[in-house]
Amino acid sequence: MNHLDSSPFRRWLHTNHVATADETTKIRQLCATPLAELARLEEEIGAQQARLDDLQKSYRRLKIKVDAHMALLSPVRSLPPELLQLIFLVALPSDRNAVMHSSEAPLLLGRVCSGWRKIAFATPELWSSLHIVCPPMDYSDLPSTLMRVQRRAEAAEQWLNRSGACPLSVSIWVSRDAGFTGAAVASASPFVEALIPLSRRWRHIELRVPSDSLDSFHYLQSFDVPLLQTLSITNESSLARDDWSGNLIFLQHAPRLHTLALTHEGNVDIPSYFPWSQLTSLSLTPTQEFFDLDTAMTLDMLRQCVNLETCKLHFPCTNPFQSSPAPTFTLPKLRMFSIRASNFDSIISRVIDTFDSLLLPCLETLELEDYHGSMHVFPGLIRLLSRSPCHLQKLVLRDIMGTDLELVSLLSLQSVSSLSELVIYDRGPDWRDEDGCMLSDTVVQAMSRQDPLICPNLRRVHFAQCGEYVSDEALLAFLRWRSCLREPTIPLEMAEISMDRTIEMADFKAAVQELEDSGLQVVIQTEEDSWDVRVSPWEGLTL
């Protein structure tokens, strides 16, 4: 046993005791032998560490040589190029076009080895999709800016040259830093014009560029786009021209076009020659006049869309017009219907007339948003869902003018009994010209009763901007009751609730935690919480 274990100074160890002169002498004598032992151990450790370092160096040198030899036996080396090509294709993004960045396929694949790079360059399908973010123009350093645009344009040209004869999926976005001004036109035009010679291979094209960048499209004819299936054009420029749609004459007889999305700043006529009957997806989002279409013309356009499966319409501010009852017609395949509107009398009439003219037997998703929060269209909405023998799966209501009793009536409809997801944004009476709100204790209590059971298949709910009309007690009772439902009904699986007030119930968070522990996914956001805002790298990656 080390004699330090029975040290007479043990009671003062790890204290602030100050040793006397006599104690100092005794401590030095007591530690003399241990200090010598420490020196010996330190010398031995140094020797052993030197030995260990030598062993590690020998190990690393040998391992490098062995790994180099074992790599020759790697199974991937014996894979035929055709199989590697299939693996490379799986590495591509599945939900968007590939970007020109070395951190993602296909460029990443070419950085592994020369063999992979050769195979990648010889696989046209790898290069048949491309997302381009046009670099911003900096007129204070114009030579460098033009050089940057030229380099990216050359890189895009080389990329597309490798695609061989494959159908192309290309998206071109103007950088947010560039804006939608003359500088944006100068930035986007080289990339848009480079697409023109490749038009016979277009399959999916998405352009978020100024309208002036599309002038070269004017020379395209229908026979120039035999493979085109999707065309999405977004022009939010203050320089938007009213003759912009004249550049789309090539769509008149585009034989395979099935998806069309147009977003436009300003007023522009929509061509009557579009192949409406072959469209399966339509999105029209103007910011001023609705493409110069009144209600009758809008309904006539929709009447021609007999194959439409998804439809998104934005009815902006417009001049008053006369509307007249239209005969009801059926969109037999429409599964998703989204309307965004402003709270003007003519727009309210247009939305109601649209609802009253439609029969939607296959509707699964319905989204309705009022930009200003004062549009009262509940009666027309209820008539539409009462008349349509559909099985609604998802309902989204954003700031619609209505009462809690109207919402309960809507959710009690037979066509809504199949609902699995409910999303409600309600600004409440403070934002409106009239009293009333959609979200209240009346609604959550009505959805927390067995007889009658409202929306028995509900799995997910999102209540946003809950105010003083929804109490903590009612919300908690709703979450508890819906999460405990048993077959043949379906229990609630996920609830996301945001409040524009603080939580008043003392044990509310503890009760929510119990629900989470039992399997319910719950997200509670209050006005005191901070929101996580993130920018997607899809907006642009540096080369």
Coordinates of C-alpha atoms in Angstrom, one line a residue:
M1 CA 0.0 0.0 0.0
N2 CA 1.3 3.5 -0.9
H3 CA 2.1 5.3 2.3
L4 CA 0.2 8.3 1.0
D5 CA -3.0 6.3 1.6
S6 CA -2.4 6.8 5.3
S7 CA -1.2 10.4 5.0
P8 CA -1.7 12.4 8.2
F9 CA -2.8 15.3 5.9
R10 CA -5.9 13.5 4.6
R11 CA -8.4 15.7 6.4
W12 CA -7.0 18.8 4.7
L13 CA -6.8 17.3 1.1
H14 CA -9.1 19.1 -1.4
T15 CA -9.6 22.0 1.0
N16 CA -8.2 25.6 1.2
H17 CA -5.9 24.7 4.1
V18 CA -2.6 26.7 4.1
A19 CA 0.3 24.5 5.2
T20 CA 2.6 25.8 8.0
A21 CA 6.4 25.7 7.6
D22 CA 6.6 22.5 9.7
E23 CA 3.8 20.9 7.6
T24 CA 5.5 21.9 4.4
T25 CA 8.7 20.1 5.4
K26 CA 6.8 16.9 6.3
I27 CA 4.8 17.0 3.0
R28 CA 7.9 17.3 1.0
Q29 CA 9.4 14.3 2.8
L30 CA 6.2 12.4 2.4
C31 CA 6.1 12.9 -1.3
A32 CA 9.8 12.4 -2.1
T33 CA 9.4 8.7 -2.9
P34 CA 6.1 9.0 -4.8
L35 CA 7.6 11.8 -6.9
A36 CA 10.5 9.6 -7.9
E37 CA 8.0 6.9 -8.8
L38 CA 6.1 9.3 -11.0
A39 CA 9.3 10.2 -12.8
R40 CA 10.0 6.5 -13.4
L41 CA 6.4 5.9 -14.7
E42 CA 6.6 8.9 -16.9
E43 CA 9.8 7.7 -18.5
E44 CA 8.2 4.2 -19.0
I45 CA 5.1 5.7 -20.5
G46 CA 7.2 7.7 -23.0
A47 CA 9.1 4.6 -24.0
Q48 CA 5.8 2.7 -24.4
Q49 CA 4.2 5.6 -26.3
A50 CA 7.2 5.6 -28.7
R51 CA 6.7 1.9 -29.2
L52 CA 3.0 2.4 -29.8
D53 CA 3.6 5.1 -32.3
D54 CA 6.0 2.9 -34.2
L55 CA 3.4 0.1 -34.2
Q56 CA 0.6 2.5 -35.4
K57 CA 2.9 3.7 -38.2
S58 CA 3.6 0.1 -39.3
Y59 CA -0.1 -0.7 -39.0
R60 CA -1.1 2.2 -41.2
R61 CA 1.5 1.5 -43.8
L62 CA 0.5 -2.1 -44.1
K63 CA -3.2 -1.4 -44.0
I64 CA -2.9 1.1 -46.9
K65 CA -1.2 -1.6 -49.0
V66 CA -3.7 -4.3 -48.0
D67 CA -6.7 -2.1 -48.6
A68 CA -5.4 -1.2 -52.0
H69 CA -5.1 -4.9 -52.8
M70 CA -8.5 -5.8 -51.3
A71 CA -10.1 -3.0 -53.2
L72 CA -9.3 -5.0 -56.3
L73 CA -11.8 -7.6 -55.0
S74 CA -14.6 -5.1 -54.3
P75 CA -17.9 -6.5 -55.7
V76 CA -18.7 -3.1 -57.3
R77 CA -15.7 -3.5 -59.6
S78 CA -17.2 -6.6 -61.2
L79 CA -20.6 -5.0 -61.9
P80 CA -21.2 -4.6 -65.6
P81 CA -21.5 -1.0 -66.8
E82 CA -25.1 -1.5 -67.6
L83 CA -25.9 -2.3 -64.0
L84 CA -23.8 0.7 -62.8
Q85 CA -25.8 2.9 -65.1
L86 CA -29.1 1.7 -63.4
I87 CA -27.6 2.4 -60.0
F88 CA -26.5 5.9 -61.1
L89 CA -30.0 6.7 -62.3
V90 CA -31.4 5.8 -58.8
A91 CA -29.0 8.3 -57.3
L92 CA -30.7 11.2 -59.1
P93 CA -33.2 13.4 -57.2
S94 CA -36.7 11.9 -57.4
D95 CA -38.7 15.0 -56.6
R96 CA -37.0 17.7 -58.7
N97 CA -34.5 18.2 -61.4
A98 CA -30.8 17.7 -60.9
V99 CA -28.7 20.7 -60.0
M100 CA -25.3 21.8 -61.3
H101 CA -23.4 21.1 -58.1
S102 CA -20.7 18.6 -57.2
S103 CA -22.4 17.5 -54.0
E104 CA -25.2 15.8 -56.0
A105 CA -25.6 13.3 -58.7
P106 CA -24.7 13.2 -61.5
L107 CA -21.7 15.4 -61.0
L108 CA -20.9 13.7 -57.7
L109 CA -20.6 10.3 -59.5
G110 CA -17.9 11.6 -61.8
R111 CA -15.8 12.6 -58.9
V112 CA -15.4 9.0 -57.6
C113 CA -13.0 7.7 -60.2
S114 CA -12.3 8.1 -63.9
G115 CA -14.1 4.8 -64.7
W116 CA -17.3 6.0 -63.1
R117 CA -16.9 9.4 -64.8
K118 CA -16.6 7.7 -68.1
I119 CA -19.8 5.6 -67.5
A120 CA -21.7 8.7 -66.2
F121 CA -20.8 10.7 -69.3
A122 CA -21.9 7.8 -71.4
T123 CA -25.4 7.6 -69.7
P124 CA -27.6 10.2 -71.5
E125 CA -30.5 9.6 -69.0
L126 CA -28.3 11.1 -66.2
W127 CA -28.2 14.4 -68.0
S128 CA -31.8 14.6 -69.1
S129 CA -32.9 16.7 -66.1
L130 CA -31.4 20.0 -65.1
H131 CA -32.3 22.9 -62.8
I132 CA -30.7 26.3 -63.6
V133 CA -30.6 29.3 -61.3
C134 CA -29.7 32.3 -63.4
P135 CA -26.9 34.3 -61.6
P136 CA -27.8 37.9 -60.7
M137 CA -26.5 40.7 -62.8
D138 CA -24.1 43.1 -61.1
Y139 CA -23.7 46.2 -63.3
S140 CA -21.1 47.6 -61.0
D141 CA -18.9 44.7 -62.1
L142 CA -20.3 43.9 -65.5
P143 CA -17.3 42.0 -67.0
S144 CA -17.2 39.6 -64.1
T145 CA -21.0 39.2 -64.1
L146 CA -21.1 38.4 -67.9
M147 CA -18.2 36.0 -67.4
R148 CA -20.2 34.2 -64.7
V149 CA -23.3 34.0 -66.8
Q150 CA -21.3 32.7 -69.8
R151 CA -19.6 30.0 -67.7
R152 CA -22.9 28.8 -66.3
A153 CA -24.5 28.8 -69.8
E154 CA -21.5 26.8 -71.2
A155 CA -21.8 24.4 -68.3
A156 CA -25.6 24.0 -69.0
E157 CA -24.9 23.4 -72.7
Q158 CA -22.3 20.7 -72.0
W159 CA -24.7 19.1 -69.5
L160 CA -27.5 19.0 -72.1
N161 CA -25.2 17.8 -74.9
R162 CA -24.6 14.7 -72.8
S163 CA -28.3 13.9 -72.7
G164 CA -28.2 12.6 -76.3
A165 CA -31.7 12.1 -77.6
C166 CA -33.4 11.7 -74.2
P167 CA -36.6 13.7 -73.4
L168 CA -35.7 16.7 -71.3
S169 CA -36.9 18.0 -67.9
V170 CA -35.5 21.5 -67.4
S171 CA -36.3 24.3 -64.9
I172 CA -34.9 27.8 -65.1
W173 CA -35.3 30.2 -62.2
V174 CA -34.1 33.7 -62.0
S175 CA -32.2 34.2 -58.8
R176 CA -34.1 36.1 -56.1
D177 CA -31.2 38.5 -55.9
A178 CA -31.7 39.5 -59.5
G179 CA -35.4 40.4 -59.1
F180 CA -37.7 40.5 -62.2
T181 CA -36.2 43.6 -63.9
G182 CA -34.2 44.3 -67.0
A183 CA -31.2 42.8 -65.2
A184 CA -33.2 39.6 -64.8
V185 CA -34.0 39.5 -68.5
A186 CA -30.3 39.8 -69.3
S187 CA -29.6 37.0 -66.9
A188 CA -32.3 34.6 -68.0
S189 CA -32.4 35.1 -71.8
P190 CA -29.2 33.1 -72.6
F191 CA -30.5 30.0 -70.8
V192 CA -34.0 30.3 -72.2
E193 CA -32.8 30.8 -75.8
A194 CA -30.5 27.8 -75.4
L195 CA -33.6 25.6 -74.9
I196 CA -35.2 26.6 -78.3
P197 CA -33.0 24.3 -80.5
L198 CA -33.9 21.4 -78.1
S199 CA -37.7 21.9 -78.2
R200 CA -38.4 18.6 -79.9
R201 CA -37.0 16.9 -76.8
W202 CA -38.9 19.0 -74.2
R203 CA -40.9 16.9 -71.8
H204 CA -41.3 18.9 -68.5
I205 CA -40.4 22.6 -68.7
E206 CA -40.6 25.0 -65.8
L207 CA -39.7 28.7 -66.3
R208 CA -39.7 31.3 -63.6
V209 CA -38.4 34.2 -65.7
P210 CA -39.5 37.6 -66.9
S211 CA -41.9 37.6 -69.9
D212 CA -39.4 39.4 -72.1
S213 CA -37.2 36.3 -71.9
L214 CA -39.8 34.3 -73.7
D215 CA -39.9 36.3 -77.0
S216 CA -38.0 33.6 -78.8
F217 CA -40.9 31.2 -78.1
H218 CA -42.9 33.1 -80.6
Y219 CA -41.2 31.2 -83.4
L220 CA -42.1 27.8 -82.1
Q221 CA -44.9 25.7 -83.7
S222 CA -46.9 22.7 -82.4
F223 CA -44.7 20.3 -84.4
D224 CA -41.7 21.7 -82.5
V225 CA -42.9 20.2 -79.2
P226 CA -44.0 16.6 -79.9
L227 CA -43.0 15.3 -76.4
L228 CA -44.0 18.2 -74.2
Q229 CA -46.1 17.1 -71.3
T230 CA -45.7 19.8 -68.7
L231 CA -45.3 23.5 -69.1
S232 CA -45.1 25.9 -66.0
I233 CA -44.4 29.6 -66.5
T234 CA -44.1 32.1 -63.7
N235 CA -43.7 35.8 -64.5
E236 CA -43.9 38.1 -61.5
S237 CA -42.2 41.0 -63.3
S238 CA -43.5 44.6 -63.0
L239 CA -42.4 44.7 -66.7
A240 CA -44.9 42.0 -67.6
R241 CA -46.4 42.6 -71.1
D242 CA -50.0 41.9 -72.0
D243 CA -49.0 40.2 -75.2
W244 CA -47.0 37.6 -73.3
S245 CA -49.5 34.7 -74.1
G246 CA -48.9 35.2 -77.8
N247 CA -45.6 33.4 -77.3
L248 CA -47.5 30.2 -76.5
I249 CA -49.1 29.5 -79.8
F250 CA -47.1 26.3 -80.1
L251 CA -49.4 24.8 -77.4
Q252 CA -52.3 24.8 -79.8
H253 CA -51.7 21.3 -81.0
A254 CA -49.1 20.1 -78.5
P255 CA -50.1 16.4 -78.7
R256 CA -48.9 15.2 -75.3
L257 CA -49.4 18.3 -73.1
H258 CA -51.3 17.4 -69.9
T259 CA -50.1 19.9 -67.3
L260 CA -50.3 23.6 -67.7
A261 CA -49.4 26.2 -65.0
L262 CA -49.4 29.9 -65.7
T263 CA -48.6 32.6 -63.1
H264 CA -48.6 36.2 -64.4
E265 CA -48.2 39.7 -63.0
G266 CA -50.6 42.1 -64.7
N267 CA -53.4 41.3 -67.1
V268 CA -53.1 39.0 -70.1
D269 CA -55.5 37.3 -72.3
I270 CA -55.5 33.5 -72.1
P271 CA -55.5 32.0 -75.6
S272 CA -58.7 30.1 -76.6
Y273 CA -56.7 27.6 -78.6
F274 CA -55.2 25.8 -75.6
P275 CA -55.9 22.0 -75.8
W276 CA -58.2 22.1 -72.7
S277 CA -59.7 18.6 -73.3
Q278 CA -56.3 16.8 -72.9
L279 CA -55.2 18.6 -69.7
T280 CA -55.1 16.6 -66.5
S281 CA -53.6 19.4 -64.4
L282 CA -54.3 23.1 -64.7
S283 CA -53.1 26.0 -62.5
L284 CA -54.0 29.6 -63.4
T285 CA -52.6 32.3 -61.0
P286 CA -52.8 35.8 -62.2
T287 CA -52.3 38.8 -59.9
Q288 CA -54.8 41.2 -61.6
E289 CA -57.5 40.3 -64.0
F290 CA -58.3 36.6 -64.4
F291 CA -56.8 36.4 -67.9
D292 CA -59.7 38.6 -69.1
L293 CA -62.2 35.9 -68.5
D294 CA -65.6 36.5 -66.9
T295 CA -67.6 33.8 -65.1
A296 CA -69.3 32.4 -68.1
M297 CA -66.0 32.2 -70.0
T298 CA -64.3 30.6 -67.1
L299 CA -66.9 28.0 -66.7
D300 CA -66.9 27.4 -70.5
M301 CA -63.1 26.8 -70.2
L302 CA -63.6 24.4 -67.3
R303 CA -66.4 22.6 -69.2
Q304 CA -63.9 21.7 -71.9
C305 CA -61.4 20.2 -69.3
V306 CA -63.1 16.8 -69.3
N307 CA -59.9 15.0 -68.2
L308 CA -58.9 17.4 -65.5
E309 CA -57.6 15.7 -62.3
T310 CA -56.1 18.7 -60.4
C311 CA -57.1 22.3 -60.8
K312 CA -55.8 25.5 -59.0
L313 CA -57.4 28.8 -59.7
H314 CA -56.7 32.3 -58.3
F315 CA -59.4 34.9 -58.7
P316 CA -57.7 38.3 -58.1
C317 CA -59.3 41.7 -57.9
T318 CA -61.4 42.3 -61.0
N319 CA -63.9 44.7 -62.5
P320 CA -67.6 44.1 -61.7
F321 CA -69.4 42.0 -64.3
Q322 CA -72.8 40.5 -64.8
S323 CA -73.1 36.8 -64.0
S324 CA -76.0 34.6 -64.9
P325 CA -76.9 31.1 -63.8
A326 CA -75.1 28.4 -65.8
P327 CA -76.2 24.8 -66.3
T328 CA -74.4 22.3 -64.0
F329 CA -71.7 20.2 -65.7
T330 CA -69.5 17.4 -64.4
L331 CA -65.7 17.2 -64.2
P332 CA -65.7 13.4 -63.9
K333 CA -62.0 13.0 -63.0
L334 CA -61.2 16.0 -60.9
R335 CA -59.6 14.8 -57.6
M336 CA -58.0 18.1 -56.4
F337 CA -59.6 21.5 -56.5
S338 CA -58.0 24.6 -55.1
I339 CA -59.4 28.2 -55.2
R340 CA -57.7 31.3 -53.9
A341 CA -59.7 34.5 -54.1
S342 CA -60.0 38.1 -52.9
N343 CA -62.9 39.5 -51.0
F344 CA -64.6 41.6 -53.6
D345 CA -68.3 41.2 -54.4
S346 CA -67.6 40.2 -58.0
I347 CA -65.1 37.6 -56.9
I348 CA -67.5 36.2 -54.3
S349 CA -70.2 35.9 -56.9
R350 CA -67.7 34.2 -59.3
V351 CA -66.7 31.6 -56.7
I352 CA -70.3 30.9 -55.7
D353 CA -71.3 30.6 -59.4
T354 CA -68.4 28.3 -60.0
F355 CA -69.4 26.1 -57.1
D356 CA -73.1 26.1 -58.2
S357 CA -72.1 25.0 -61.7
L358 CA -69.9 22.0 -60.9
L359 CA -70.5 18.4 -60.1
L360 CA -67.4 16.7 -58.8
P361 CA -68.0 13.0 -58.2
C362 CA -64.3 12.1 -57.7
L363 CA -63.2 15.0 -55.6
E364 CA -60.7 14.0 -52.9
T365 CA -58.9 17.3 -52.0
L366 CA -60.6 20.7 -51.7
E367 CA -58.6 23.9 -50.8
L368 CA -60.3 27.3 -50.4
E369 CA -58.4 30.4 -49.4
D370 CA -59.6 34.0 -49.1
Y371 CA -56.7 36.4 -49.5
H372 CA -58.3 39.0 -47.2
G373 CA -60.5 36.9 -45.0
S374 CA -64.0 38.3 -45.6
M375 CA -65.4 36.1 -48.3
H376 CA -68.6 34.4 -47.3
V377 CA -69.1 31.4 -49.6
F378 CA -70.1 28.7 -47.2
P379 CA -73.6 28.3 -48.6
G380 CA -72.2 27.7 -52.1
L381 CA -69.5 25.3 -50.7
I382 CA -72.1 23.3 -48.8
R383 CA -74.3 23.1 -51.9
L384 CA -71.3 21.8 -54.0
L385 CA -70.4 19.1 -51.5
S386 CA -74.0 18.1 -50.9
R387 CA -74.6 17.7 -54.7
S388 CA -71.3 15.9 -55.5
P389 CA -71.3 12.2 -54.6
C390 CA -67.6 12.3 -53.7
H391 CA -65.5 10.9 -50.9
L392 CA -63.5 13.9 -49.7
Q393 CA -60.1 13.0 -48.1
K394 CA -58.6 16.5 -47.4
L395 CA -60.2 19.8 -46.7
V396 CA -58.3 23.1 -46.4
L397 CA -60.1 26.3 -45.4
R398 CA -57.9 29.4 -45.1
D399 CA -59.5 32.5 -43.6
I400 CA -63.0 31.9 -45.1
M401 CA -65.8 34.0 -43.8
G402 CA -68.1 31.7 -41.9
T403 CA -69.5 30.8 -38.5
D404 CA -68.7 27.8 -36.4
L405 CA -72.2 26.5 -37.0
E406 CA -71.7 26.6 -40.8
L407 CA -68.4 24.7 -40.3
V408 CA -70.1 22.1 -38.3
S409 CA -72.8 21.7 -41.0
L410 CA -70.1 21.4 -43.6
L411 CA -68.2 18.7 -41.7
S412 CA -71.5 16.8 -41.1
L413 CA -72.1 16.3 -44.8
Q414 CA -72.1 12.7 -46.1
S415 CA -69.5 13.6 -48.7
V416 CA -67.2 14.8 -45.9
S417 CA -67.6 11.8 -43.7
S418 CA -64.6 10.1 -45.4
L419 CA -62.3 13.1 -44.5
S420 CA -58.9 12.0 -43.2
E421 CA -57.2 15.4 -43.0
L422 CA -58.6 18.8 -42.0
V423 CA -56.7 22.1 -42.1
I424 CA -58.4 25.3 -40.9
Y425 CA -56.8 28.8 -40.7
D426 CA -59.0 31.3 -39.0
R427 CA -58.0 34.9 -38.4
G428 CA -61.1 35.4 -36.2
P429 CA -63.4 38.4 -36.0
D430 CA -60.6 41.0 -35.4
W431 CA -59.6 40.6 -39.1
R432 CA -63.1 40.8 -40.5
D433 CA -65.8 43.2 -41.3
E434 CA -68.3 41.1 -39.6
D435 CA -68.6 39.1 -36.4
G436 CA -68.1 35.4 -36.3
C437 CA -65.3 32.8 -36.6
M438 CA -64.9 29.3 -37.8
L439 CA -62.9 27.9 -35.0
S440 CA -64.6 27.8 -31.6
D441 CA -65.5 25.5 -28.7
T442 CA -68.7 24.7 -30.7
V443 CA -66.6 23.1 -33.5
V444 CA -64.2 21.1 -31.4
Q445 CA -66.9 20.0 -29.0
A446 CA -69.1 18.9 -32.0
M447 CA -66.1 16.8 -33.2
S448 CA -65.7 15.3 -29.7
R449 CA -69.1 13.5 -29.5
Q450 CA -70.1 10.0 -30.4
D451 CA -73.6 10.8 -31.6
P452 CA -73.5 12.0 -34.2
L453 CA -69.8 11.2 -35.0
I454 CA -68.4 13.8 -37.3
C455 CA -65.6 12.8 -39.7
P456 CA -65.1 9.3 -38.3
N457 CA -62.0 8.7 -40.5
L458 CA -60.1 11.8 -39.4
R459 CA -56.4 11.1 -38.9
R460 CA -54.7 14.5 -39.1
V461 CA -55.9 18.0 -38.1
H462 CA -54.2 21.4 -38.3
F463 CA -55.9 24.3 -36.5
A464 CA -54.1 27.6 -37.1
Q465 CA -54.6 30.9 -35.4
C466 CA -56.8 29.6 -32.6
G467 CA -58.0 32.6 -30.6
E468 CA -60.1 33.3 -27.5
Y469 CA -63.0 31.4 -28.9
V470 CA -61.2 28.0 -28.6
S471 CA -60.4 27.2 -24.9
D472 CA -57.6 25.0 -23.7
E473 CA -60.0 22.7 -22.0
A474 CA -62.0 22.1 -25.2
L475 CA -58.9 21.5 -27.3
L476 CA -57.5 19.0 -24.8
A477 CA -60.8 17.2 -24.6
F478 CA -60.9 17.0 -28.4
L479 CA -57.4 15.6 -28.6
R480 CA -58.0 13.0 -25.8
W481 CA -61.4 11.8 -27.3
R482 CA -60.3 11.6 -30.9
S483 CA -57.0 9.8 -30.1
C484 CA -58.8 7.1 -28.0
L485 CA -61.3 6.1 -30.8
R486 CA -61.4 2.4 -31.7
E487 CA -62.5 0.4 -34.7
P488 CA -64.5 0.8 -36.8
T489 CA -63.7 4.5 -36.3
I490 CA -60.1 5.7 -36.8
P491 CA -58.2 7.4 -34.0
L492 CA -56.5 10.7 -34.5
E493 CA -52.8 10.3 -35.4
M494 CA -51.4 13.8 -35.7
A495 CA -52.6 17.3 -34.5
E496 CA -50.8 20.6 -35.2
I497 CA -52.3 23.6 -33.4
S498 CA -51.1 27.2 -33.4
M499 CA -52.6 29.8 -31.1
D500 CA -52.4 33.6 -31.3
R501 CA -52.6 33.7 -27.5
T502 CA -50.9 32.2 -24.5
I503 CA -51.9 28.9 -22.9
E504 CA -54.0 29.5 -19.8
M505 CA -54.6 26.0 -18.5
A506 CA -52.0 25.2 -15.9
D507 CA -51.4 21.5 -16.7
F508 CA -52.0 21.8 -20.5
K509 CA -48.5 21.0 -21.6
A510 CA -48.2 18.0 -19.2
A511 CA -51.5 16.6 -20.5
V512 CA -50.3 17.0 -24.1
Q513 CA -47.1 15.2 -23.2
E514 CA -49.2 12.3 -21.9
L515 CA -51.0 12.2 -25.3
E516 CA -47.6 12.1 -27.1
D517 CA -46.4 9.3 -24.8
S518 CA -49.5 7.3 -25.8
G519 CA -48.7 7.7 -29.5
L520 CA -50.4 10.9 -30.7
Q521 CA -48.2 13.3 -32.6
V522 CA -48.9 16.8 -31.3
V523 CA -47.3 20.1 -32.2
I524 CA -48.5 23.1 -30.2
Q525 CA -47.3 26.6 -31.3
T526 CA -48.2 29.7 -29.3
E527 CA -47.6 33.4 -30.0
E528 CA -44.6 33.2 -27.6
D529 CA -42.8 30.6 -29.8
S530 CA -40.4 31.5 -32.5
W531 CA -40.9 30.2 -36.0
D532 CA -38.2 28.4 -37.9
V533 CA -37.7 30.0 -41.3
R534 CA -35.3 28.3 -43.7
V535 CA -34.3 29.0 -47.2
S536 CA -34.1 26.0 -49.6
P537 CA -30.8 25.4 -51.5
W538 CA -33.2 24.9 -54.5
E539 CA -33.1 28.7 -54.8
G540 CA -29.5 28.3 -56.0
L541 CA -26.2 26.5 -55.2
T542 CA -22.9 28.0 -56.0
L543 CA -20.7 26.2 -58.5

